[in-house]
CSV table of C-alpha atoms and ligand atoms in Angstrom, one decimal:
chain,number,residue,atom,x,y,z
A,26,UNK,CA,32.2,16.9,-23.4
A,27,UNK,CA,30.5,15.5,-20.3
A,28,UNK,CA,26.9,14.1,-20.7
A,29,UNK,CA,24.3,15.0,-18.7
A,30,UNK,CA,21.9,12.3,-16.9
A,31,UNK,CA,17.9,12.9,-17.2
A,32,UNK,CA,16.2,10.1,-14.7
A,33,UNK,CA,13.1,9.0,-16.0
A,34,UNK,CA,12.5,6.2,-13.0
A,35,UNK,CA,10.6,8.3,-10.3
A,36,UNK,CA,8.2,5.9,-9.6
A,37,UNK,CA,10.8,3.0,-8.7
A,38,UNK,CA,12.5,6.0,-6.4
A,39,UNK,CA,12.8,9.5,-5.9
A,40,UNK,CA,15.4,11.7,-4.4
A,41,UNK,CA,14.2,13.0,-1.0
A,42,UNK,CA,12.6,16.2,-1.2
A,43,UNK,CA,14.7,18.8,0.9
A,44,UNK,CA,11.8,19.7,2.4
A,45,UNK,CA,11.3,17.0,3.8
A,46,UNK,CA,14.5,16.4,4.5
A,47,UNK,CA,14.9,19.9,6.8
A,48,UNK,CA,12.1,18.5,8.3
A,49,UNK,CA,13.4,15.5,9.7
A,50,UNK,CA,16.6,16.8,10.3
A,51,UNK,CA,16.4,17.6,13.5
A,52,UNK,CA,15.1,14.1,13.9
A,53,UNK,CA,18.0,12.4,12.5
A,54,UNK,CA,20.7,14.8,14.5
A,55,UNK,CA,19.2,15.7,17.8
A,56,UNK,CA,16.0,14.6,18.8
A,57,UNK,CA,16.9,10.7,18.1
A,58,UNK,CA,15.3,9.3,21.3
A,59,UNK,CA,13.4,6.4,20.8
A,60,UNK,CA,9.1,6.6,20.8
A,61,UNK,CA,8.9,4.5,23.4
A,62,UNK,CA,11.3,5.6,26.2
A,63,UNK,CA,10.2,7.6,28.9
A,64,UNK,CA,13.4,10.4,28.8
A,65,UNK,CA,12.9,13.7,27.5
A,66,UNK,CA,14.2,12.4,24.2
A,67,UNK,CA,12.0,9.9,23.8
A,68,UNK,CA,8.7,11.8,24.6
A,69,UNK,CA,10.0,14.3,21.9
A,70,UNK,CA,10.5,11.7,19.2
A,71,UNK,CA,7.0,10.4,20.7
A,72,UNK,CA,5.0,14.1,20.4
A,73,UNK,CA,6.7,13.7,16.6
A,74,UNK,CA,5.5,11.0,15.8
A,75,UNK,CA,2.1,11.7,17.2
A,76,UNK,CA,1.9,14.9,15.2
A,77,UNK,CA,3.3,13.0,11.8
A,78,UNK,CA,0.2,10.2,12.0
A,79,UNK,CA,-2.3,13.1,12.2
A,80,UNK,CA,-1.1,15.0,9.8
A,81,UNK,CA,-0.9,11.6,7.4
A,82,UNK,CA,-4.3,10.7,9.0
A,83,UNK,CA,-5.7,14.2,7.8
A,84,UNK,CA,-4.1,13.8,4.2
A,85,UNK,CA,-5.6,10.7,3.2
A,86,UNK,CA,-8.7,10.7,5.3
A,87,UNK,CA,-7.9,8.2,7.6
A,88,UNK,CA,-7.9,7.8,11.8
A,89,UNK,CA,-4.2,8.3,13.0
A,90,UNK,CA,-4.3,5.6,15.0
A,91,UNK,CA,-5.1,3.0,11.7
A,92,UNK,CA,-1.8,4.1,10.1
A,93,UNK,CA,1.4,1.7,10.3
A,94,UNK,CA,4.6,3.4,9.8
A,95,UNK,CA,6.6,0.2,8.2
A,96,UNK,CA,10.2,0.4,6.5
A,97,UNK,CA,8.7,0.1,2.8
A,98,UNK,CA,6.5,-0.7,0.5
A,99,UNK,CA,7.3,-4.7,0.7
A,100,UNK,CA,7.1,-5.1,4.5
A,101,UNK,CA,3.2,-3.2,4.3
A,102,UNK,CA,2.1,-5.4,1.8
A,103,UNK,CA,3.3,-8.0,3.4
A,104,UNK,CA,2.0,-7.3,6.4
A,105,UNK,CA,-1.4,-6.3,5.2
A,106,UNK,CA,-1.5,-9.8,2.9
A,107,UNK,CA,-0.6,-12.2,5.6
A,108,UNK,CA,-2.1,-10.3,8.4
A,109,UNK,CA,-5.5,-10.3,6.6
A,110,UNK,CA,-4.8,-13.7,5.1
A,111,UNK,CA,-4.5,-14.8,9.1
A,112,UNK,CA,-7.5,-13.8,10.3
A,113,UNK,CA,-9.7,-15.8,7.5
A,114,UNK,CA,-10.4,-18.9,9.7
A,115,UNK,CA,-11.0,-21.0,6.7
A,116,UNK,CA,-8.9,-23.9,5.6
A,117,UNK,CA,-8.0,-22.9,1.9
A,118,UNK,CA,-8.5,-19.4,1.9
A,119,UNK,CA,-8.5,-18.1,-1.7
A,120,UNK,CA,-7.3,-14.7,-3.0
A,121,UNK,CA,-8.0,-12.9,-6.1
A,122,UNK,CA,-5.2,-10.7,-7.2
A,123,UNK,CA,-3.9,-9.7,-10.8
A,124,UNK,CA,-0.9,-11.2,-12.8
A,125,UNK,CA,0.5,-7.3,-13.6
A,126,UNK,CA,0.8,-6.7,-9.6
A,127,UNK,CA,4.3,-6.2,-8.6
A,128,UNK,CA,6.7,-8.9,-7.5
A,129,UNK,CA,5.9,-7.8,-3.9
A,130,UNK,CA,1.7,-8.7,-4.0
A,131,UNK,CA,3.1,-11.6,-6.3
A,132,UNK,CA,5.6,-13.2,-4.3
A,133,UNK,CA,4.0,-12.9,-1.1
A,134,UNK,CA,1.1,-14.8,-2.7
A,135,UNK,CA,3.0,-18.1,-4.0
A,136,UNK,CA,4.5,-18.1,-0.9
A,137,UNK,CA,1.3,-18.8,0.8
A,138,UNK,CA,0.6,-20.9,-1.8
A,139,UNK,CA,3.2,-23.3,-0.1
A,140,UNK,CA,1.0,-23.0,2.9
A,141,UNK,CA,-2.6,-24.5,1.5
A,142,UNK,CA,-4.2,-20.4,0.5
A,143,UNK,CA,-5.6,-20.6,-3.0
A,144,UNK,CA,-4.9,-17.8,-5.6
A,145,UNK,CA,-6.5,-16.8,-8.3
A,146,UNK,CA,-4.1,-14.7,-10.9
A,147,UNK,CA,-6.4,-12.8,-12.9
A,148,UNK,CA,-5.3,-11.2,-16.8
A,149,UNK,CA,-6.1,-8.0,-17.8
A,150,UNK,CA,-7.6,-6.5,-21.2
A,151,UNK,CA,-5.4,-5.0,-23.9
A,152,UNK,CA,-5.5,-1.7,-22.1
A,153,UNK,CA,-3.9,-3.3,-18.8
A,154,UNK,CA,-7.4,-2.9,-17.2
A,155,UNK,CA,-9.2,-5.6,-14.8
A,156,UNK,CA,-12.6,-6.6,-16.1
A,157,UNK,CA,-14.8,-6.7,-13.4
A,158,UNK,CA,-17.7,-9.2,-14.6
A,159,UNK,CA,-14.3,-11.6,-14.8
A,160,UNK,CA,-13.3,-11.2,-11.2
A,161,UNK,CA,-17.3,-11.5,-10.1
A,162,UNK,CA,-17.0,-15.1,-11.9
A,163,UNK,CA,-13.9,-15.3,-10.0
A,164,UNK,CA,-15.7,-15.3,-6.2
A,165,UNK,CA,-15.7,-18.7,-4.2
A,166,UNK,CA,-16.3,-20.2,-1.1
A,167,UNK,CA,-13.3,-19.4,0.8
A,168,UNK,CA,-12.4,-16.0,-1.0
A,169,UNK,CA,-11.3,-14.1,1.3
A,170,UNK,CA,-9.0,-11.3,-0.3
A,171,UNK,CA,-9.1,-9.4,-2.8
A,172,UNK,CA,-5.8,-7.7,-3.7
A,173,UNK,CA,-5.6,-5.2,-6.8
A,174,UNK,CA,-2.9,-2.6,-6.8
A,175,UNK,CA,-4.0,1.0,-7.7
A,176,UNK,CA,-2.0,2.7,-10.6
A,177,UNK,CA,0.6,0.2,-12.0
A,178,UNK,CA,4.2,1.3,-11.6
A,179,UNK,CA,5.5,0.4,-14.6
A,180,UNK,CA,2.6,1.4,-17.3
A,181,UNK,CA,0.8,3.9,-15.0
A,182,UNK,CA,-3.1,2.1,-15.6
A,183,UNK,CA,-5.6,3.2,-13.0
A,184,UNK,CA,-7.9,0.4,-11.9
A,185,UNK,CA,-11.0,1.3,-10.9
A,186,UNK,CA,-10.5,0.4,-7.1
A,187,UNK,CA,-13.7,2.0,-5.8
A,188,UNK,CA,-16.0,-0.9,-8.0
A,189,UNK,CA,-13.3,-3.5,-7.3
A,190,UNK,CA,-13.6,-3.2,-3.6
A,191,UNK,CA,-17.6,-2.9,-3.7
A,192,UNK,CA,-17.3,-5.7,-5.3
A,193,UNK,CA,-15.0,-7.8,-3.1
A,194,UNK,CA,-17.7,-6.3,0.3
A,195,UNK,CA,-20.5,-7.3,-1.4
A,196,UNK,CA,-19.1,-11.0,-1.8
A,197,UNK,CA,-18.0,-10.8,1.9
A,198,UNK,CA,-13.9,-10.3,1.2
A,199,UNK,CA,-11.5,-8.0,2.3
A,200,UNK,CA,-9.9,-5.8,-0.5
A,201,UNK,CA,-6.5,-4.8,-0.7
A,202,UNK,CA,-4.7,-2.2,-3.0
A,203,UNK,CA,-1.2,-1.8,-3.4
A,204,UNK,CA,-1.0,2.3,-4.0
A,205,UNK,CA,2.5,2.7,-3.6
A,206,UNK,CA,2.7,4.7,-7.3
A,207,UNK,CA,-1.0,6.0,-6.9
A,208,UNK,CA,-0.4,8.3,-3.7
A,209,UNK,CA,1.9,11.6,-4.5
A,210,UNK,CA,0.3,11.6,-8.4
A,211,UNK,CA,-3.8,12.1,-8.0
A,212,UNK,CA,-5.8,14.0,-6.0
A,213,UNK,CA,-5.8,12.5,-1.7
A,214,UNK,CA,-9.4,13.1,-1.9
A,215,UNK,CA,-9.7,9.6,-3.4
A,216,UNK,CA,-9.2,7.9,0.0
A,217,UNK,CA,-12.2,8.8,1.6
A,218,UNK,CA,-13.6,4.9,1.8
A,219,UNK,CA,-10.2,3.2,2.6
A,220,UNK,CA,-9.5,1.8,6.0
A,221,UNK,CA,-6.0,0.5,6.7
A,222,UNK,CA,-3.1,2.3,5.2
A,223,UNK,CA,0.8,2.3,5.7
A,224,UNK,CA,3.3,4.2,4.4
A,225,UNK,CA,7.0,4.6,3.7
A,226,UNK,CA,9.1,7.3,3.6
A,227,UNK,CA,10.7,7.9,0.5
A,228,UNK,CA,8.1,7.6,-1.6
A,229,UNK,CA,5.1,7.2,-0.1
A,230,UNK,CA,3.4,4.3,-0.5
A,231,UNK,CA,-0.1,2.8,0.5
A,232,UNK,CA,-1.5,0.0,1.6
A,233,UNK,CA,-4.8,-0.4,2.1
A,234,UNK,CA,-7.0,-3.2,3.4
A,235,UNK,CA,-10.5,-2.5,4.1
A,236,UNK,CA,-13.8,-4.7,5.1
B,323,PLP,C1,3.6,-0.6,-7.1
B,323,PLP,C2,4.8,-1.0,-6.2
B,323,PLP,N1,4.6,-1.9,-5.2
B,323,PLP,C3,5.6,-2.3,-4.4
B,323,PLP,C4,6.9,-1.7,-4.5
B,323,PLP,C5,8.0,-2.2,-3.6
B,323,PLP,O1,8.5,-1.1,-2.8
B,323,PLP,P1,9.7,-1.2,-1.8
B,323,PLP,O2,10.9,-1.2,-2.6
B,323,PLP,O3,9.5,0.0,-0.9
B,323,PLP,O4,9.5,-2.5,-1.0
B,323,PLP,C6,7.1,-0.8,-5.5
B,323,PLP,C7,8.5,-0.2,-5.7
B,323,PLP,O5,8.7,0.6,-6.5
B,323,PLP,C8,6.1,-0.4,-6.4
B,323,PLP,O6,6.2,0.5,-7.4
């Protein structure tokens, strides 16, 4: 008797739609020029690519031209931590994250650590929520970043990322939310305040950084 595997792990990654798949077909076969040479290949892959941040820019609310295509979920947060971490100007620059964010907010802030930016590792209550009067108490001189992902991948808690980034504005920091296993299950309308997003491929994953 041969037994059958059910995969439960659809939010660590997902098999590739075939839609999407006939859709970037041609993509991977024929039309591989690269975006930014001039040939006829290239101005197709470009007109793509044009079309593809519109129609991402549509879906989440967003101008096309604020979307960065990056190779995963890792490299955009990574990108979007140390890119906003860069532009703070002040010596010890202090984030607030969460200690439940995944390896990839977590690593990337001890490693600035190592490099003088202060981080604040908040808990969260019994029901895997952040308490906000906790992260107000939090704020400092030098707090520069919020960073608080969206729905956890591993228990699926929603935190309440609307409050969290009023929160981190009203205080003068940038917010960040990791929303790589938020996009795809709720509703896109959600996005209307977000600024900075980039996505991956496979299973569509967020970043977002606003001011
Ligand atoms: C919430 C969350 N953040 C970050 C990542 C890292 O994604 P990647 O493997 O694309 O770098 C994952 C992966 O599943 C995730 O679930």
């Amino acid at each position: 008797m041969t037994q059958e595997m059910i995969y439960f792990d659809h939010n660590a990654t997902t098999p590739l739609d075939g839609r999407v798949l006939a859709e970037m077909m041609p993509y991977l076969t024929q039309l591989y020029g690269n975006a930014s040479s001039t040939h006829e290949l290239g101005k197709a892959s470009r007109i793509a690519e044009i079309k593809a941040r519109e129609q991402v820019g549509e879906l989440i609310n967003s101008n096309p031209e604020d979307i960065y295509f990056t190779a995963g979920a890792t490299e955009s947060i990574n990108i979007a931590i140390r890119g906003g971490i860069s532009l703070s100007g002040h010596p010890a620059p202090h984030i607030i994250t969460l200690e439940t964010e995944h390896p990839a907010v977590l690593d990337t802030c001890r490693f600035l650590e190592r490099s003088g930016v202060e981080v604040s590792y908040l808990p969260v209550s019994g029901d895997g929520v952040l308490d906000l009067s906790q992260l107000r108490a939090t704020f400092r001189a030098g707090t520069y970043l919020v960073c608080v992902m969206w729905a956890n991948n591993e228990t699926g808690v929603i935190q309440p990322v609307a409050e969290i980034a009023e929160i981190a504005h009203e205080h003068g920091a940038l917010f960040m939310s990791d929303a790589t296993s938020f996009y795809g299950n709720y509703p896109s309308s959600l996005f209307f305040y977000l600024e900075i997003d980039s996505l991956l491929g496979y299973l569509l994953s967020l970043q977002i950084l606003s001011a």
